mmCIF file of C-alpha atoms in Angstrom:
data_model
loop_
_atom_site.group_PDB
_atom_site.id
_atom_site.type_symbol
_atom_site.label_atom_id
_atom_site.label_comp_id
_atom_site.label_asym_id
_atom_site.label_seq_id
_atom_site.Cartn_x
_atom_site.Cartn_y
_atom_site.Cartn_z
ATOM 1 C CA LYS A 1 -106.631 -44.606 -44.889
ATOM 2 C CA ALA A 2 -109.933 -42.761 -44.671
ATOM 3 C CA GLY A 3 -109.751 -38.990 -44.510
ATOM 4 C CA VAL A 4 -111.484 -36.600 -42.168
ATOM 5 C CA THR A 5 -115.229 -36.829 -42.507
ATOM 6 C CA GLN A 6 -117.800 -34.233 -41.582
ATOM 7 C CA THR A 7 -121.525 -34.661 -41.326
ATOM 8 C CA PRO A 8 -123.813 -33.346 -42.494
ATOM 9 C CA ARG A 9 -122.334 -31.704 -45.559
ATOM 10 C CA TYR A 10 -125.134 -29.195 -45.907
ATOM 11 C CA LEU A 11 -127.559 -27.836 -43.367
ATOM 12 C CA ILE A 12 -130.310 -25.246 -43.437
ATOM 13 C CA LYS A 13 -131.646 -23.856 -40.188
ATOM 14 C CA THR A 14 -133.691 -20.869 -39.084
ATOM 15 C CA ARG A 15 -132.741 -18.185 -36.622
ATOM 16 C CA GLY A 16 -133.041 -19.210 -33.016
ATOM 17 C CA GLN A 17 -132.561 -22.907 -33.656
ATOM 18 C CA GLN A 18 -129.544 -24.886 -32.590
ATOM 19 C CA VAL A 19 -127.326 -27.149 -34.640
ATOM 20 C CA THR A 20 -124.792 -29.910 -34.052
ATOM 21 C CA LEU A 21 -122.007 -30.665 -36.501
ATOM 22 C CA SER A 22 -119.882 -33.782 -36.393
ATOM 23 C CA CYS A 23 -116.278 -34.467 -37.309
ATOM 24 C CA SER A 24 -114.580 -37.861 -37.464
ATOM 25 C CA PRO A 25 -110.794 -37.527 -37.565
ATOM 26 C CA ILE A 26 -108.352 -39.796 -39.300
ATOM 27 C CA SER A 27 -107.821 -42.971 -37.324
ATOM 28 C CA GLY A 28 -105.188 -42.445 -34.647
ATOM 29 C CA HIS A 29 -105.411 -38.665 -34.671
ATOM 30 C CA ARG A 30 -106.108 -37.178 -31.248
ATOM 31 C CA SER A 31 -106.291 -33.488 -32.110
ATOM 32 C CA VAL A 32 -109.379 -32.012 -33.733
ATOM 33 C CA SER A 33 -109.706 -28.317 -34.519
ATOM 34 C CA TRP A 34 -112.692 -26.382 -35.811
ATOM 35 C CA TYR A 35 -112.696 -23.333 -38.068
ATOM 36 C CA GLN A 36 -115.392 -21.043 -39.391
ATOM 37 C CA GLN A 37 -115.010 -19.700 -42.919
ATOM 38 C CA THR A 38 -117.057 -16.740 -44.136
ATOM 39 C CA PRO A 39 -116.523 -14.309 -47.027
ATOM 40 C CA GLY A 40 -116.337 -11.379 -44.639
ATOM 41 C CA GLN A 41 -114.222 -12.727 -41.788
ATOM 42 C CA GLY A 42 -112.243 -15.367 -43.619
ATOM 43 C CA LEU A 43 -110.994 -18.403 -41.734
ATOM 44 C CA GLN A 44 -111.286 -18.124 -37.978
ATOM 45 C CA PHE A 45 -110.280 -20.626 -35.324
ATOM 46 C CA LEU A 46 -113.098 -21.814 -33.096
ATOM 47 C CA PHE A 47 -111.510 -24.361 -30.772
ATOM 48 C CA GLU A 48 -109.277 -27.392 -30.548
ATOM 49 C CA TYR A 49 -109.721 -30.615 -28.674
ATOM 50 C CA PHE A 50 -106.952 -32.988 -27.766
ATOM 51 C CA SER A 51 -107.615 -36.237 -25.910
ATOM 52 C CA GLU A 52 -111.124 -35.079 -24.958
ATOM 53 C CA THR A 53 -109.900 -31.783 -23.495
ATOM 54 C CA GLN A 54 -110.381 -28.354 -24.991
ATOM 55 C CA ARG A 55 -106.849 -27.107 -25.429
ATOM 56 C CA ASN A 56 -107.447 -23.838 -27.183
ATOM 57 C CA LYS A 57 -110.379 -21.551 -27.868
ATOM 58 C CA GLY A 58 -110.943 -18.749 -30.338
ATOM 59 C CA ASN A 59 -112.802 -15.523 -29.847
ATOM 60 C CA PHE A 60 -116.370 -16.699 -30.360
ATOM 61 C CA PRO A 61 -119.411 -16.233 -28.133
ATOM 62 C CA GLY A 62 -120.506 -18.918 -25.717
ATOM 63 C CA ARG A 63 -123.208 -20.023 -28.168
ATOM 64 C CA PHE A 64 -120.431 -21.973 -29.857
ATOM 65 C CA SER A 65 -119.387 -25.060 -27.953
ATOM 66 C CA GLY A 66 -117.774 -28.357 -28.665
ATOM 67 C CA ARG A 67 -116.707 -31.640 -27.249
ATOM 68 C CA GLN A 68 -114.593 -34.628 -28.098
ATOM 69 C CA PHE A 69 -115.352 -38.245 -27.407
ATOM 70 C CA SER A 70 -113.021 -41.026 -26.356
ATOM 71 C CA ASN A 71 -112.758 -42.226 -29.975
ATOM 72 C CA SER A 72 -111.558 -38.688 -30.909
ATOM 73 C CA ARG A 73 -114.716 -37.860 -32.833
ATOM 74 C CA SER A 74 -115.753 -34.298 -32.170
ATOM 75 C CA GLU A 75 -118.958 -32.345 -32.281
ATOM 76 C CA MET A 76 -119.575 -28.648 -32.281
ATOM 77 C CA ASN A 77 -122.840 -27.074 -31.278
ATOM 78 C CA VAL A 78 -124.204 -23.659 -32.065
ATOM 79 C CA SER A 79 -127.219 -22.531 -30.076
ATOM 80 C CA THR A 80 -129.629 -19.693 -30.808
ATOM 81 C CA LEU A 81 -128.502 -19.428 -34.405
ATOM 82 C CA GLU A 82 -128.047 -15.997 -35.972
ATOM 83 C CA LEU A 83 -127.907 -15.059 -39.640
ATOM 84 C CA GLY A 84 -124.207 -14.324 -39.237
ATOM 85 C CA ASP A 85 -123.530 -17.933 -38.311
ATOM 86 C CA SER A 86 -124.024 -18.905 -41.942
ATOM 87 C CA ALA A 87 -120.633 -20.246 -42.938
ATOM 88 C CA LEU A 88 -118.550 -23.181 -43.994
ATOM 89 C CA TYR A 89 -117.394 -25.028 -40.878
ATOM 90 C CA LEU A 90 -114.166 -26.943 -41.304
ATOM 91 C CA CYS A 91 -112.591 -29.399 -38.970
ATOM 92 C CA ALA A 92 -109.004 -30.573 -39.086
ATOM 93 C CA SER A 93 -107.302 -33.490 -37.409
ATOM 94 C CA SER A 94 -103.690 -34.032 -36.543
ATOM 95 C CA LEU A 95 -101.627 -36.877 -35.195
ATOM 96 C CA ALA A 96 -99.042 -34.937 -33.216
ATOM 97 C CA GLU A 97 -99.330 -32.468 -30.412
ATOM 98 C CA ARG A 98 -97.788 -29.580 -32.311
ATOM 99 C CA GLY A 99 -97.279 -28.406 -35.812
ATOM 100 C CA GLU A 100 -94.718 -30.979 -36.859
ATOM 101 C CA ASP A 101 -97.389 -33.142 -38.372
ATOM 102 C CA GLU A 102 -99.825 -32.052 -41.006
ATOM 103 C CA GLN A 103 -103.348 -31.012 -40.158
ATOM 104 C CA PHE A 104 -105.802 -32.761 -42.442
ATOM 105 C CA PHE A 105 -108.995 -30.914 -43.195
ATOM 106 C CA GLY A 106 -112.416 -32.352 -43.788
ATOM 107 C CA PRO A 107 -114.684 -31.264 -46.667
ATOM 108 C CA GLY A 108 -116.652 -28.943 -44.407
ATOM 109 C CA THR A 109 -120.268 -28.470 -43.409
ATOM 110 C CA ARG A 110 -122.080 -25.657 -45.166
ATOM 111 C CA LEU A 111 -124.523 -24.095 -42.698
ATOM 112 C CA THR A 112 -127.155 -21.697 -43.941
ATOM 113 C CA VAL A 113 -129.240 -19.789 -41.405
ATOM 114 C CA LEU A 114 -132.480 -18.299 -42.710
ATOM 115 C CA ALA B 1 -101.734 -11.547 -31.046
ATOM 116 C CA GLN B 2 -100.409 -12.940 -34.262
ATOM 117 C CA THR B 3 -101.581 -11.537 -37.589
ATOM 118 C CA VAL B 4 -101.070 -12.775 -41.134
ATOM 119 C CA THR B 5 -101.388 -10.444 -44.107
ATOM 120 C CA GLN B 6 -101.810 -11.401 -47.730
ATOM 121 C CA SER B 7 -101.782 -8.218 -49.766
ATOM 122 C CA GLN B 8 -102.764 -9.732 -53.114
ATOM 123 C CA PRO B 9 -106.504 -10.539 -53.222
ATOM 124 C CA GLU B 10 -106.270 -11.975 -56.741
ATOM 125 C CA MET B 11 -103.560 -13.018 -59.149
ATOM 126 C CA SER B 12 -103.437 -14.684 -62.517
ATOM 127 C CA VAL B 13 -100.688 -16.502 -64.364
ATOM 128 C CA GLN B 14 -100.302 -18.227 -67.692
ATOM 129 C CA GLU B 15 -99.933 -21.959 -67.722
ATOM 130 C CA ALA B 16 -96.283 -23.092 -67.396
ATOM 131 C CA GLU B 17 -95.164 -19.736 -66.000
ATOM 132 C CA THR B 18 -93.998 -18.889 -62.496
ATOM 133 C CA VAL B 19 -95.950 -16.899 -59.937
ATOM 134 C CA THR B 20 -95.153 -15.683 -56.443
ATOM 135 C CA LEU B 21 -97.732 -15.123 -53.719
ATOM 136 C CA SER B 22 -96.845 -12.790 -50.865
ATOM 137 C CA CYS B 23 -97.409 -13.176 -47.144
ATOM 138 C CA THR B 24 -96.219 -11.196 -44.162
ATOM 139 C CA TYR B 25 -96.868 -11.941 -40.528
ATOM 140 C CA ASP B 26 -96.459 -10.302 -37.190
ATOM 141 C CA THR B 27 -95.409 -12.152 -34.059
ATOM 142 C CA SER B 28 -93.190 -11.775 -31.043
ATOM 143 C CA GLU B 29 -92.668 -15.526 -30.876
ATOM 144 C CA ASN B 30 -89.392 -17.122 -31.839
ATOM 145 C CA ASN B 31 -90.677 -20.659 -32.222
ATOM 146 C CA TYR B 32 -93.411 -21.057 -34.804
ATOM 147 C CA TYR B 33 -94.489 -22.706 -38.025
ATOM 148 C CA LEU B 34 -95.684 -21.205 -41.278
ATOM 149 C CA PHE B 35 -97.875 -22.888 -43.858
ATOM 150 C CA TRP B 36 -99.390 -22.415 -47.263
ATOM 151 C CA TYR B 37 -102.741 -24.078 -47.808
ATOM 152 C CA LYS B 38 -104.614 -24.452 -51.073
ATOM 153 C CA GLN B 39 -108.403 -24.417 -51.277
ATOM 154 C CA PRO B 40 -109.736 -25.311 -54.736
ATOM 155 C CA PRO B 41 -113.367 -24.731 -55.732
ATOM 156 C CA SER B 42 -114.242 -28.012 -54.005
ATOM 157 C CA ARG B 43 -113.422 -26.213 -50.717
ATOM 158 C CA GLN B 44 -111.121 -29.032 -49.590
ATOM 159 C CA MET B 45 -108.172 -27.473 -47.771
ATOM 160 C CA ILE B 46 -104.866 -29.026 -48.764
ATOM 161 C CA LEU B 47 -101.465 -28.373 -47.229
ATOM 162 C CA VAL B 48 -99.042 -27.173 -49.882
ATOM 163 C CA ILE B 49 -95.889 -26.540 -47.892
ATOM 164 C CA ARG B 50 -94.657 -26.048 -44.325
ATOM 165 C CA GLN B 51 -91.735 -24.100 -42.862
ATOM 166 C CA GLU B 52 -90.309 -24.326 -39.363
ATOM 167 C CA ALA B 53 -89.074 -20.959 -38.154
ATOM 168 C CA TYR B 54 -85.895 -22.411 -36.665
ATOM 169 C CA LYS B 55 -84.838 -23.795 -40.044
ATOM 170 C CA GLN B 56 -82.976 -21.337 -42.238
ATOM 171 C CA GLN B 57 -83.318 -23.464 -45.338
ATOM 172 C CA ASN B 58 -86.358 -22.645 -47.442
ATOM 173 C CA ALA B 59 -88.848 -25.488 -47.796
ATOM 174 C CA THR B 60 -89.569 -26.959 -51.216
ATOM 175 C CA GLU B 61 -92.171 -29.434 -52.431
ATOM 176 C CA ASN B 62 -91.858 -30.270 -56.121
ATOM 177 C CA ARG B 63 -93.010 -27.160 -58.018
ATOM 178 C CA PHE B 64 -93.697 -25.233 -54.808
ATOM 179 C CA SER B 65 -91.056 -23.387 -52.830
ATOM 180 C CA VAL B 66 -90.997 -20.638 -50.252
ATOM 181 C CA ASN B 67 -88.836 -17.637 -49.592
ATOM 182 C CA PHE B 68 -88.726 -17.362 -45.801
ATOM 183 C CA GLN B 69 -87.260 -14.126 -44.517
ATOM 184 C CA LYS B 70 -87.475 -14.382 -40.727
ATOM 185 C CA ALA B 71 -86.135 -10.934 -39.910
ATOM 186 C CA ALA B 72 -88.523 -9.309 -42.356
ATOM 187 C CA LYS B 73 -91.358 -11.638 -41.266
ATOM 188 C CA SER B 74 -92.052 -12.515 -44.849
ATOM 189 C CA PHE B 75 -93.103 -15.885 -46.243
ATOM 190 C CA SER B 76 -93.789 -15.945 -49.975
ATOM 191 C CA LEU B 77 -94.826 -18.934 -52.071
ATOM 192 C CA LYS B 78 -93.390 -19.532 -55.520
ATOM 193 C CA ILE B 79 -95.207 -21.831 -57.907
ATOM 194 C CA SER B 80 -93.152 -22.925 -60.895
ATOM 195 C CA ASP B 81 -94.510 -24.384 -64.124
ATOM 196 C CA SER B 82 -98.058 -23.389 -63.171
ATOM 197 C CA GLN B 83 -100.767 -25.868 -64.052
ATOM 198 C CA LEU B 84 -104.498 -25.434 -64.513
ATOM 199 C CA GLY B 85 -105.029 -27.539 -61.399
ATOM 200 C CA ASP B 86 -103.217 -24.908 -59.347
ATOM 201 C CA THR B 87 -106.236 -22.624 -59.710
ATOM 202 C CA ALA B 88 -107.439 -22.127 -56.150
ATOM 203 C CA MET B 89 -107.518 -19.847 -53.149
ATOM 204 C CA TYR B 90 -104.187 -19.901 -51.339
ATOM 205 C CA PHE B 91 -103.961 -19.193 -47.632
ATOM 206 C CA CYS B 92 -100.877 -18.355 -45.640
ATOM 207 C CA ALA B 93 -101.107 -19.521 -42.027
ATOM 208 C CA PHE B 94 -99.169 -19.221 -38.770
ATOM 209 C CA MET B 95 -98.963 -21.512 -35.747
ATOM 210 C CA LYS B 96 -97.119 -21.030 -32.478
ATOM 211 C CA GLY B 97 -94.577 -23.708 -31.806
ATOM 212 C CA TRP B 98 -95.078 -24.384 -28.127
ATOM 213 C CA MET B 99 -97.105 -27.414 -27.121
ATOM 214 C CA GLU B 100 -99.381 -25.547 -24.759
ATOM 215 C CA TYR B 101 -100.680 -23.444 -27.639
ATOM 216 C CA GLY B 102 -101.890 -26.521 -29.468
ATOM 217 C CA ASN B 103 -102.714 -26.600 -33.140
ATOM 218 C CA LYS B 104 -104.339 -23.195 -33.623
ATOM 219 C CA LEU B 105 -103.801 -21.850 -37.109
ATOM 220 C CA VAL B 106 -104.058 -18.122 -37.815
ATOM 221 C CA PHE B 107 -104.900 -17.579 -41.466
ATOM 222 C CA GLY B 108 -104.419 -14.701 -43.841
ATOM 223 C CA ALA B 109 -107.298 -13.443 -45.975
ATOM 224 C CA GLY B 110 -106.220 -15.531 -48.942
ATOM 225 C CA THR B 111 -105.143 -14.951 -52.534
ATOM 226 C CA ILE B 112 -107.229 -16.220 -55.432
ATOM 227 C CA LEU B 113 -104.906 -17.628 -58.080
ATOM 228 C CA ARG B 114 -106.199 -18.233 -61.584
ATOM 229 C CA VAL B 115 -104.057 -20.189 -64.021
ATOM 230 C CA LYS B 116 -104.940 -19.411 -67.639
ATOM 231 C CA SER B 117 -104.386 -21.668 -70.620
#
């Protein structure tokens, strides 16, 4: 069974630009969550989508948005990039609706904002 | 809001020895899950072990076991017979147990574990 895939793996952007990251969950998984990992703030929850609906949202500005498609693939978008948005962005997929089943993480997208 | 605290930024252990990583959490919830995740240098997050708060029995997975003290809100990870491949950052994480809260994980700051030969 294929794991969670994230594209692209690496990305370099400049301040003010926007970026779209993609996450393909494991087949059959309906929940996709996104996390931002930085040395200073650690791992922080961005949002979760379940069956195309945003179920939960972290404490991030409106520049961070996401969506989920009918095939459960998810995208997150960051507009008007700032230097502080440089981070590793991880997505995780899960089969179940709660924590009974494992969340499987993708390899991450490393975003660098210059 | 839930918080997770890992008070040991770095630890080291000799190969084949036992090491314990500490984690405390703060919550007013009664139904929740606790996790330990491993993140090796490859950055791939891997679930090590999971504990349901309503279960009194401590979870074990091969060489990994936890000491779950619900009243003290403590959740430590014990790694027995440490191996070089255990070298990684270890994160303690919390999740509320009610469906409406979804799959949001709250992570601690992490502990870097180095296994020495």
